[in-house]
Coordinates of C-alpha atoms and ligand atoms in Angstrom, one line a residue:
M845 CA 271.9 87.3 77.7
I846 CA 268.8 87.7 79.7
L847 CA 267.2 91.1 79.5
T848 CA 265.9 92.6 82.7
F849 CA 263.8 95.7 83.1
E850 CA 266.7 97.5 85.1
Q851 CA 269.0 97.1 82.2
I852 CA 266.4 98.7 79.9
A853 CA 265.7 101.4 82.3
A854 CA 269.3 102.2 82.7
T855 CA 269.6 102.6 78.8
V856 CA 266.6 104.8 78.7
R857 CA 267.6 106.8 81.3
A858 CA 271.3 107.3 79.7
G859 CA 269.3 108.7 76.7
G860 CA 269.8 105.6 74.7
R861 CA 267.7 103.7 72.1
I862 CA 266.0 100.6 73.0
T863 CA 265.6 97.5 70.6
D864 CA 262.8 95.7 69.6
D865 CA 263.3 92.8 71.8
E866 CA 263.7 95.3 74.8
A867 CA 260.3 97.1 73.8
L868 CA 258.9 93.6 73.7
L869 CA 259.8 92.9 77.2
L870 CA 258.2 96.3 78.4
F871 CA 254.9 95.3 76.8
Q872 CA 255.4 91.9 79.0
H873 CA 256.8 93.4 82.0
H874 CA 254.2 93.1 84.9
D875 CA 254.6 96.5 86.7
L876 CA 252.6 99.0 84.8
L877 CA 253.7 101.7 87.0
E878 CA 257.4 100.9 86.5
I879 CA 257.0 101.2 82.7
G880 CA 254.8 104.6 83.3
E881 CA 257.4 106.2 85.4
L882 CA 260.0 105.5 82.7
A883 CA 257.9 106.9 80.1
A884 CA 257.0 109.8 82.4
L885 CA 260.7 110.5 82.4
V886 CA 261.4 110.4 78.7
N887 CA 258.4 112.6 78.3
E888 CA 259.3 115.3 80.7
R889 CA 262.6 115.6 79.4
K890 CA 261.1 116.3 75.9
N891 CA 258.1 118.3 77.0
G892 CA 258.2 119.3 80.7
K893 CA 254.8 119.5 82.0
R894 CA 253.3 121.0 79.0
V895 CA 250.4 119.1 77.3
F896 CA 249.2 120.0 73.7
F897 CA 245.6 120.1 72.6
N898 CA 244.0 121.8 69.6
V899 CA 240.6 123.4 68.8
N900 CA 239.4 121.2 65.8
R901 CA 236.5 119.9 64.0
H902 CA 236.2 116.5 62.2
I903 CA 234.3 116.4 58.8
N904 CA 233.7 112.9 57.7
Y905 CA 232.5 113.8 54.3
T906 CA 231.1 110.3 53.3
N907 CA 230.6 106.9 55.1
V908 CA 230.3 105.2 51.5
C909 CA 233.3 102.9 50.9
V910 CA 234.3 100.2 48.4
N911 CA 236.3 98.6 51.2
R912 CA 234.9 96.5 54.0
C913 CA 237.4 96.4 57.0
Q914 CA 236.7 94.0 59.5
F915 CA 237.2 96.5 62.5
C916 CA 235.0 99.2 60.8
A917 CA 231.5 100.1 61.7
F918 CA 231.5 103.3 60.0
S919 CA 231.7 102.1 56.1
K920 CA 228.5 101.5 54.3
S921 CA 227.4 100.8 50.6
G922 CA 225.8 103.6 48.3
D923 CA 222.3 102.1 48.9
E924 CA 222.5 101.2 52.4
V925 CA 220.3 102.8 55.2
G926 CA 222.5 105.5 56.9
A927 CA 224.8 106.0 53.9
Y928 CA 225.5 109.6 53.5
T929 CA 227.7 112.2 51.4
Y930 CA 228.1 115.7 52.1
D931 CA 227.8 118.2 49.1
L932 CA 230.1 121.3 49.4
D933 CA 227.3 123.4 51.2
E934 CA 227.5 120.9 54.1
V935 CA 231.1 121.0 54.2
R936 CA 230.9 124.8 54.2
R937 CA 228.4 125.2 57.0
R938 CA 230.3 122.8 59.2
A939 CA 233.7 124.9 58.4
Q940 CA 231.9 128.1 59.3
E941 CA 230.5 126.6 62.5
A942 CA 234.2 125.6 63.5
L943 CA 235.5 128.7 62.7
A944 CA 233.0 130.5 64.7
Q945 CA 233.8 128.2 67.6
G946 CA 237.3 129.2 67.3
A947 CA 238.8 126.1 65.6
T948 CA 242.0 126.3 63.8
E949 CA 242.1 122.9 62.1
I950 CA 239.4 121.0 60.0
H951 CA 240.2 117.2 60.2
I952 CA 238.5 115.6 56.9
V953 CA 238.6 111.9 56.3
G954 CA 235.8 109.7 54.6
G955 CA 235.5 106.3 53.1
L956 CA 236.6 105.5 49.3
H957 CA 233.5 106.6 47.7
P958 CA 232.8 104.8 44.3
E959 CA 231.5 107.7 42.3
L960 CA 232.7 111.0 43.5
P961 CA 235.3 112.7 41.1
F962 CA 238.6 113.9 42.0
G963 CA 237.3 117.4 41.6
Y964 CA 235.1 117.0 44.6
Y965 CA 238.0 116.5 46.7
L966 CA 239.8 119.6 45.4
E967 CA 236.8 121.5 45.7
M968 CA 236.1 120.4 49.3
L969 CA 239.5 121.7 50.0
R970 CA 239.1 125.1 48.3
T971 CA 235.6 125.4 50.1
V972 CA 237.1 125.1 53.7
K973 CA 239.9 127.7 52.8
A974 CA 237.5 129.9 51.2
V975 CA 235.7 130.0 54.8
S976 CA 239.1 131.0 56.2
P977 CA 242.4 130.8 54.8
E978 CA 243.6 130.6 58.2
L979 CA 242.0 127.2 58.9
H980 CA 244.4 124.6 58.5
V981 CA 243.2 121.5 56.5
K982 CA 244.4 118.1 57.7
A983 CA 242.9 115.7 55.5
F984 CA 243.0 112.3 54.0
T985 CA 244.7 109.2 55.0
V986 CA 247.5 108.0 52.7
V987 CA 244.8 105.2 52.0
E988 CA 242.6 107.9 50.5
I989 CA 245.7 109.5 48.8
D990 CA 246.4 106.2 46.9
Y991 CA 242.5 105.9 45.9
L992 CA 242.5 109.7 44.8
A993 CA 245.7 109.3 42.7
G994 CA 243.7 106.2 40.7
L995 CA 240.7 108.4 40.4
A996 CA 242.8 111.3 38.9
R997 CA 245.0 109.0 36.7
L998 CA 247.8 110.8 38.5
S999 CA 251.1 109.9 40.3
I1000 CA 250.9 110.0 44.1
V1001 CA 253.4 113.0 43.8
D1002 CA 251.3 114.8 41.3
T1003 CA 248.3 114.0 43.4
L1004 CA 249.7 115.7 46.2
T1005 CA 250.8 118.7 44.4
E1006 CA 247.1 119.3 43.2
L1007 CA 245.6 118.6 46.8
Q1008 CA 248.2 121.2 47.9
K1009 CA 247.4 123.9 45.6
A1010 CA 243.8 123.5 46.7
G1011 CA 244.7 123.9 50.1
L1012 CA 245.8 120.5 51.7
G1013 CA 248.0 121.5 54.9
S1014 CA 249.0 118.1 56.3
L1015 CA 247.9 114.4 56.6
P1016 CA 246.2 112.7 59.4
G1017 CA 247.8 109.3 60.5
G1018 CA 245.0 106.8 59.7
G1019 CA 244.9 103.8 57.7
A1020 CA 247.9 102.3 59.3
E1021 CA 246.0 99.6 61.3
I1022 CA 248.7 97.1 61.9
L1023 CA 251.2 97.2 59.2
R1024 CA 252.3 93.5 59.3
K1025 CA 251.1 91.4 56.6
E1026 CA 249.9 88.3 58.2
I1027 CA 247.6 90.5 60.5
R1028 CA 246.7 93.2 57.9
D1029 CA 245.6 90.5 55.8
R1030 CA 242.7 89.3 58.2
L1031 CA 242.0 92.9 59.6
C1032 CA 241.6 94.8 56.0
P1033 CA 242.5 92.7 53.1
E1034 CA 241.3 95.3 50.7
K1035 CA 243.2 98.0 52.1
I1036 CA 246.4 99.0 50.7
S1037 CA 249.6 97.0 52.1
G1038 CA 251.5 98.2 54.9
E1039 CA 254.6 98.7 52.6
R1040 CA 252.4 100.8 50.4
W1041 CA 251.3 102.9 53.5
L1042 CA 255.1 103.4 54.2
E1043 CA 255.9 104.2 50.6
I1044 CA 253.3 106.8 50.1
M1045 CA 253.9 108.4 53.7
E1046 CA 257.5 108.7 52.6
L1047 CA 256.3 110.6 49.4
V1048 CA 254.2 112.8 51.6
H1049 CA 257.0 113.7 53.7
A1050 CA 259.1 114.4 50.5
A1051 CA 256.7 116.8 49.3
G1052 CA 257.2 118.7 52.4
L1053 CA 254.1 117.8 54.2
K1054 CA 254.0 116.7 57.8
S1055 CA 251.6 113.9 58.9
N1056 CA 250.7 111.7 62.0
A1057 CA 251.0 108.0 62.7
T1058 CA 248.7 105.8 64.1
M1059 CA 248.4 102.1 65.2
L1060 CA 244.7 100.3 65.8
Y1061 CA 245.4 97.9 68.7
G1062 CA 243.5 95.3 70.9
H1063 CA 242.0 93.0 68.3
L1064 CA 244.0 90.2 66.7
E1065 CA 247.5 91.5 67.0
S1066 CA 250.0 90.2 69.5
Y1067 CA 252.9 92.5 71.3
A1068 CA 255.4 91.5 68.7
D1069 CA 253.1 92.8 66.0
R1070 CA 252.8 96.1 67.8
V1071 CA 256.8 96.4 68.1
D1072 CA 257.1 95.5 64.5
H1073 CA 254.5 98.2 63.5
M1074 CA 256.2 101.1 65.7
G1075 CA 259.7 99.7 64.4
R1076 CA 258.6 100.4 60.9
L1077 CA 257.5 103.9 61.9
R1078 CA 260.7 104.6 63.9
E1079 CA 262.7 103.6 61.0
L1080 CA 260.8 106.0 58.3
Q1081 CA 261.0 108.8 60.8
D1082 CA 264.7 108.2 61.1
R1083 CA 265.1 108.9 57.4
T1084 CA 262.4 111.5 56.9
G1085 CA 261.6 113.3 60.4
G1086 CA 258.0 113.9 58.8
F1087 CA 255.8 112.4 61.5
Q1088 CA 254.7 114.8 64.2
V1089 CA 253.1 112.5 66.5
F1090 CA 252.1 109.0 67.1
I1091 CA 248.6 108.0 67.9
P1092 CA 247.5 104.4 69.2
L1093 CA 244.0 104.0 68.4
S1094 CA 242.1 101.4 71.0
F1095 CA 239.9 99.0 69.1
Q1096 CA 236.2 99.9 69.6
R1097 CA 234.2 96.6 69.6
E1098 CA 230.4 97.4 68.5
N1099 CA 229.0 97.1 65.3
N1100 CA 231.9 95.4 63.5
P1101 CA 232.7 91.7 62.5
L1102 CA 235.6 91.8 64.7
G1103 CA 233.8 93.1 67.9
H1104 CA 233.0 89.6 69.4
L1105 CA 236.9 89.2 69.9
K1106 CA 238.1 88.9 73.4
S1107 CA 241.5 90.1 72.9
P1108 CA 243.6 89.6 76.0
L1109 CA 245.5 92.8 75.0
S1110 CA 242.9 95.3 75.9
G1111 CA 241.2 97.5 78.4
G1112 CA 242.4 100.4 80.4
V1113 CA 245.7 98.9 81.6
D1114 CA 246.8 98.1 78.3
D1115 CA 245.7 101.5 76.9
L1116 CA 248.2 103.0 79.3
R1117 CA 250.9 100.4 78.6
T1118 CA 250.8 100.9 75.0
L1119 CA 251.2 104.6 75.3
A1120 CA 254.0 104.4 77.8
V1121 CA 255.9 101.9 75.6
A1122 CA 255.3 104.0 72.7
R1123 CA 256.7 107.0 74.3
I1124 CA 259.9 105.0 75.5
Y1125 CA 260.5 103.1 72.1
L1126 CA 259.8 105.8 69.8
D1127 CA 262.4 108.2 70.6
N1128 CA 262.6 110.2 67.4
F1129 CA 258.6 111.1 67.8
A1130 CA 258.4 114.3 69.8
N1131 CA 254.6 113.9 70.7
I1132 CA 252.4 110.7 71.8
K1133 CA 248.9 111.4 71.7
A1134 CA 246.1 110.0 73.7
Y1135 CA 242.9 110.2 71.5
W1136 CA 240.4 110.8 74.1
V1137 CA 237.7 109.5 71.7
M1138 CA 238.7 106.1 71.8
V1139 CA 240.5 105.6 75.3
G1140 CA 237.9 107.9 77.0
E1141 CA 238.4 111.1 79.2
K1142 CA 239.6 109.5 82.3
I1143 CA 242.2 107.3 80.8
A1144 CA 243.3 110.0 78.7
Q1145 CA 243.7 112.0 81.8
V1146 CA 245.7 109.3 83.5
S1147 CA 247.7 108.8 80.3
L1148 CA 249.5 112.3 81.1
A1149 CA 251.2 110.4 84.0
F1150 CA 252.4 107.6 81.3
G1151 CA 254.4 109.8 78.7
V1152 CA 251.7 111.4 76.9
N1153 CA 251.9 115.0 75.8
D1154 CA 249.0 115.6 73.5
L1155 CA 244.9 115.0 73.9
D1156 CA 244.1 115.8 70.4
G1157 CA 241.5 118.4 70.4
T1158 CA 237.9 119.4 70.5
V1159 CA 236.9 116.9 67.7
V1160 CA 233.1 117.9 67.3
E1161 CA 231.0 115.2 65.5
E1162 CA 233.4 112.4 65.4
K1163 CA 231.7 109.2 63.5
I1164 CA 234.3 106.6 63.1
G1165 CA 234.7 105.7 66.7
H1166 CA 231.4 106.6 67.8
D1167 CA 229.8 104.3 65.1
A1168 CA 231.9 101.4 66.7
G1169 CA 230.7 102.2 70.1
A1170 CA 232.9 104.7 71.6
A1171 CA 231.2 105.9 75.1
S1172 CA 232.9 109.3 74.9
P1173 CA 231.4 112.4 74.0
Q1174 CA 230.8 113.7 70.8
A1175 CA 232.9 116.8 71.5
L1176 CA 234.9 118.5 74.3
T1177 CA 234.8 122.3 74.8
R1178 CA 238.2 124.2 75.1
D1179 CA 237.5 124.5 78.7
G1180 CA 236.7 121.1 79.2
I1181 CA 240.0 120.0 77.8
V1182 CA 242.3 122.6 79.7
D1183 CA 240.3 121.7 83.0
L1184 CA 241.3 117.8 82.0
I1185 CA 244.8 118.6 81.7
R1186 CA 245.1 121.0 84.6
K1187 CA 243.6 118.3 86.9
G1188 CA 246.2 115.9 85.4
G1189 CA 248.6 118.1 87.2
K1190 CA 250.1 119.5 83.7
I1191 CA 250.2 122.9 81.7
P1192 CA 247.9 123.2 79.1
V1193 CA 249.0 124.5 75.7
E1194 CA 246.7 125.3 72.6
R1195 CA 248.7 124.3 69.4
D1196 CA 247.9 124.6 65.9
T1197 CA 248.3 121.6 63.5
L1198 CA 251.9 121.8 63.0
Y1199 CA 252.6 122.0 66.8
N1200 CA 253.1 125.7 67.2
E1201 CA 252.2 127.2 70.3
L1202 CA 249.3 129.4 70.2
R1203 CA 248.2 129.9 73.8
V1204 CA 249.5 128.6 77.1
Y1205 CA 246.5 128.1 79.8
Ligands
LIG2222 O1 242.4 104.4 60.1 C1 238.3 102.4 62.3 C2 240.4 103.7 63.0 C3 241.2 105.4 61.8 C4 237.8 101.7 64.4 O2 245.9 112.0 62.5 C5 239.1 102.4 64.4 O3 245.6 113.3 64.3 C6 239.1 102.0 66.8 O4 243.4 107.7 62.0 N1 238.0 101.3 66.7 C7 240.8 106.9 61.4 N2 239.5 102.5 65.6 C8 241.1 107.9 62.5 C9 242.4 108.5 62.6 C10 242.7 109.7 63.5 C11 241.9 109.9 64.5 C12 242.2 111.0 65.2 C13 243.3 111.7 65.0 C14 244.3 111.4 64.1 C15 245.3 112.4 63.9 C16 243.8 110.2 63.0 O5 240.0 105.0 62.9 C17 241.4 104.4 60.9 C18 241.3 103.1 61.8 O6 242.4 102.9 62.1 N3 239.2 103.0 63.2 N4 237.5 101.7 63.1 C19 237.3 100.8 65.7 N5 236.3 100.2 65.4
LIG2223 FE1 236.5 102.1 54.3 FE2 238.3 103.3 56.0 FE3 236.2 101.8 56.8 FE4 238.3 100.6 55.7 S1 238.5 101.9 57.6 S2 235.9 100.2 55.6 S3 238.8 102.1 54.1 S4 236.1 103.5 55.8

């Protein structure tokens, strides 16, 4: 049977789940606005006109990393110019500054440092919580969790327990890249496998921690690889319900070995298409986030008409995307995000990390 857009749209309008083949067809469908309209319908049913953001701050505690992922412009070896590692005073200062600016979340991720002891990570969490127990610490991709477990010589479950005791509140969604082996082996051969990423995420959710999920797109992958990636996330979400949000990350091309690639699957239209297809296909995800750091403020705003209901946060001092040439500012103010959402025709809602509503604007 030949699939048509209209058949898929009918399934979606009736509240049905679409198949991988149908998601692929949506990616290939020529009419972006038709896909956007469908995604907007799905989103409107779940979230009405409300769009979430939070007031947060990133702390990238070190850029020293034993891996060399091909898309990464952030990592350095310890003796390289520009390599840095924050001591706990630096972490405290940033957390204090964030608190003074009204932040409710500290987002902590970094490279896989060859020398920092496990105690550093525990102390880092305790340091932020000592600034204010009210600050939620969303920290460490599951790639880091795997690495920390090796450092601590503990199982993943015991590592998570220690981190939770020290103040870990939830996990960000990084390190997922593209889960399928054929692409992952070329993108980041030293990184844990896609299967391991999913396995640790399952343990994270079983430990009662919520997490996010990302997908790095616009490099070597095909639409089929993207569908495969989202399919594995959807399957895990069916079993655990532990993912809060899906965040496609648009590949930034500067200062990294893959930057020369001219992927046909990139650009503003592709950003919107990816967000819209994610909204339609990932029917068990409540939230789809446009990360303004990577897509820029304008695409992020337009994406609110393409199924997106979350714009991340104020961010402050993001390094991973900016080292790779992201043209977005280093931070947005609360007023700036509120204005962006309002002018996008939606209702701004400040949330905490766990998606509790704090204030409607
Ligand atoms: O895993 C690295 C990506 C991720 C590049 O959970 C790049 O709320 C684009 O996961 N171009 C880390 N992306 C960031 C991340 C994240 C960001 C914001 C919010 C949340 C959340 C998570 O950044 C890495 C990798 O996929 N990345 N290099 C690049 N050149
Ligand atoms: Fe290291 Fe993460 Fe960069 Fe890979 S993406 S090189 S693990 S900092």
